[in-house]
C-alpha positions as a Markdown table, in Angstrom:
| # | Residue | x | y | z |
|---|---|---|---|---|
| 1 | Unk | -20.1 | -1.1 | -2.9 |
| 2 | Unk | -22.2 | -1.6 | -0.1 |
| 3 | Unk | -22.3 | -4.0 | 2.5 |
| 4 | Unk | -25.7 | -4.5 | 4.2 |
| 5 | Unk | -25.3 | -6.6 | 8.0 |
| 6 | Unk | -28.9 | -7.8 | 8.1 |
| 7 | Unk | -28.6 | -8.5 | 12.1 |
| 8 | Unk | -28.7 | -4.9 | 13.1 |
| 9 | Unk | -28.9 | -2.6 | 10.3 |
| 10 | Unk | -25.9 | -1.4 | 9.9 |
| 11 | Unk | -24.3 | -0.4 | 6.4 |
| 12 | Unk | -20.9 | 0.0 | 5.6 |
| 13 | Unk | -20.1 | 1.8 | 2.6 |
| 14 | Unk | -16.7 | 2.2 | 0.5 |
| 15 | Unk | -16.9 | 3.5 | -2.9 |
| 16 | Unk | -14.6 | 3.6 | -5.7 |
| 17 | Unk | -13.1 | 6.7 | -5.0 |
| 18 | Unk | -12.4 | 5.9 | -1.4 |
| 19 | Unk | -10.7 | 2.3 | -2.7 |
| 20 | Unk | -8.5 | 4.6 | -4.9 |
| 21 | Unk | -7.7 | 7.1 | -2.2 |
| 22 | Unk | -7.2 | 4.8 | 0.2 |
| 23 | Unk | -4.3 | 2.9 | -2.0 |
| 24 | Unk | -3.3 | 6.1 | -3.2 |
| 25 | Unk | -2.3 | 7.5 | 0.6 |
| 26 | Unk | 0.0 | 4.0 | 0.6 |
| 27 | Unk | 2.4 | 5.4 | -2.1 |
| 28 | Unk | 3.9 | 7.1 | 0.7 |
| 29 | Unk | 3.5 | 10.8 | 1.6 |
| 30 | Unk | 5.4 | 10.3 | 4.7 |
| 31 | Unk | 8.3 | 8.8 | 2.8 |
| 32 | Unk | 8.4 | 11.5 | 0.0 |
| 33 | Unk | 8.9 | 14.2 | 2.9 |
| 34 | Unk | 10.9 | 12.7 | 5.0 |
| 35 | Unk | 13.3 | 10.7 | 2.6 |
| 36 | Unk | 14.6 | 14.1 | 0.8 |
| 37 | Unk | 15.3 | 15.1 | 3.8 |
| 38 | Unk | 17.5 | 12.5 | 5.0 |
| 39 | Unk | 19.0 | 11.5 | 1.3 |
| 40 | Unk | 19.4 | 15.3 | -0.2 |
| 41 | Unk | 23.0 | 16.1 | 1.4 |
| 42 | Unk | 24.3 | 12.6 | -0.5 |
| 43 | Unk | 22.3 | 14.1 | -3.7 |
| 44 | Unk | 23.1 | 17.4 | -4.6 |
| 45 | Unk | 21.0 | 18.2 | -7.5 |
| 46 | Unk | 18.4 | 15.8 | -7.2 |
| 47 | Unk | 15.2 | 16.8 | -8.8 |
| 48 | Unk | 13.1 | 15.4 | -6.3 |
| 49 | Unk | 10.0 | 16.8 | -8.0 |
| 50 | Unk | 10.7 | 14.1 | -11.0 |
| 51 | Unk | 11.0 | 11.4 | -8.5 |
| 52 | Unk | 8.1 | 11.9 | -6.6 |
| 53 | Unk | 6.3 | 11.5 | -10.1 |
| 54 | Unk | 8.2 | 8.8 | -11.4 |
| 55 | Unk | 7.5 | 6.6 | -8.4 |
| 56 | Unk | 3.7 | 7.6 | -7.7 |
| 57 | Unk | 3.4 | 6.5 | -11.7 |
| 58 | Unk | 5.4 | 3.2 | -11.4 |
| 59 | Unk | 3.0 | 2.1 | -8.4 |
| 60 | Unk | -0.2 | 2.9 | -10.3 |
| 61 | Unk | -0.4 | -0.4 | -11.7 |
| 62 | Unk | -0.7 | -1.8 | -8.2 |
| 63 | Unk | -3.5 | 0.9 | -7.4 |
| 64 | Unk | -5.5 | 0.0 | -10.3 |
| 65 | Unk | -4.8 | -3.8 | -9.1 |
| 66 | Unk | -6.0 | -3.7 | -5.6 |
| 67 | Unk | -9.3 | -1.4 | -6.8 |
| 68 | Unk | -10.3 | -4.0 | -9.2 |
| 69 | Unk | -9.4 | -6.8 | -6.8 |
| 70 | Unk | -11.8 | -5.0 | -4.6 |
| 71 | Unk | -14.4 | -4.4 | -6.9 |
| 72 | Unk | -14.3 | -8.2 | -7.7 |
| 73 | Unk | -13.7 | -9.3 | -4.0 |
| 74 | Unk | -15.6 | -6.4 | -2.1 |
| 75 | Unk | -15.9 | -8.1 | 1.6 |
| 76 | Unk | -11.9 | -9.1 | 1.2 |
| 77 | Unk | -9.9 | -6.8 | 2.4 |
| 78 | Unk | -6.2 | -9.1 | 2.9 |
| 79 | Unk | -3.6 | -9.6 | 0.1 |
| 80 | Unk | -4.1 | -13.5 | 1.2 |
| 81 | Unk | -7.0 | -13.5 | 0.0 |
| 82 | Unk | -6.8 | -11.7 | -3.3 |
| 83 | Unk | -4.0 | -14.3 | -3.8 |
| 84 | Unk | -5.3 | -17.5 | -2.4 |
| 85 | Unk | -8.5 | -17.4 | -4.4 |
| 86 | Unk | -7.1 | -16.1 | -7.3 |
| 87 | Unk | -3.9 | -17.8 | -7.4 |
| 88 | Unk | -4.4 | -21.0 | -4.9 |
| 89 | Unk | -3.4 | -21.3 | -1.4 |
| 90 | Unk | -0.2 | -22.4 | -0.9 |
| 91 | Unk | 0.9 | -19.1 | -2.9 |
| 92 | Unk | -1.6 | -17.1 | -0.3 |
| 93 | Unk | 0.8 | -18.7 | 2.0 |
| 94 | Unk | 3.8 | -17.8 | 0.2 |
| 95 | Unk | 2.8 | -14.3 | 0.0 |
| 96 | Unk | 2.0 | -14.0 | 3.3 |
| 97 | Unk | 5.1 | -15.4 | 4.7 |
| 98 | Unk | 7.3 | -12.8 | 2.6 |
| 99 | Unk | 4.8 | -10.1 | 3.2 |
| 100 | Unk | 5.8 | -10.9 | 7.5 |
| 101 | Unk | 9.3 | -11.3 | 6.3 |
| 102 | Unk | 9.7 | -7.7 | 4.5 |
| 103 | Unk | 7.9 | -5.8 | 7.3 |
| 104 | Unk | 9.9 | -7.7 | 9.8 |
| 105 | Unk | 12.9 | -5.9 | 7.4 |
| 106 | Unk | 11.5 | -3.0 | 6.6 |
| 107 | Unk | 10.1 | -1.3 | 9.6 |
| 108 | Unk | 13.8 | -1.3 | 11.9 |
| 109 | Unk | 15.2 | 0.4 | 9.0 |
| 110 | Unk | 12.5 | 3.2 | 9.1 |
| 111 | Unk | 12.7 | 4.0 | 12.2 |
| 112 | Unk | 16.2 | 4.1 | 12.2 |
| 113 | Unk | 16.2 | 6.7 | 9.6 |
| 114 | Unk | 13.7 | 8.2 | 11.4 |
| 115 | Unk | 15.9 | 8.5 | 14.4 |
| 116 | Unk | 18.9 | 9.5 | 12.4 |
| 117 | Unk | 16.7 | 12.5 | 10.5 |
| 118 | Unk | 15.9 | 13.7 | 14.2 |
């Protein structure tokens, strides 16, 4: 998909594979290295091989969602938007207001893992 800004020229370009790398790099690299890591002395005998597959094959759905979504949607980048226009906007709201309410969450428990792994 290309988007053409007819003001100055410019062309922005993000194909298919790049939708579908870019959602794949969210499954969590990071997160597979570093959660072994932290989690392996409470696991002994973990395979975390099988894991790693189990999980990046449970999120595919969600890939293949946000790829079509941006096939469909291709200047709409936000998960409120996906929603709100798909779904209506009081559930764009909804989303976004448990999307704020997980990060708020999620992120101090990541970095204190993080800080406990160090």
């Amino acid at each position: 998909m290309k988007f053409l800004r007819e003001s100055t020229g410019l062309i922005k370009e993000m194909g298919p594979l790049d939708a579908f790398a870019l959602n794949f790099s969210f499954i969590g690299p990071a997160a597979g290295i570093s959660y072994p890591l932290f989690v392996a002395s409470f696991l002994p005998g973990a395979n975390w091989i099988l894991a790693l597959l189990i999980g990046a094959v449970l999120s595919l759905p969600l890939l293949f969602n946000y790829y079509f979504l941006s096939l469909k949607l291709p200047r709409s980048s936000s998960d409120y938007i996906f929603v709100s226009r798909t779904l209506g906007g009081m559930m764009g709201v909804v989303l976004a207001m448990s999307l704020i309410v997980s990060f708020a969450m999620g992120f101090p428990v990541l970095a204190e893992l993080e800080v406990i792994m160090v």
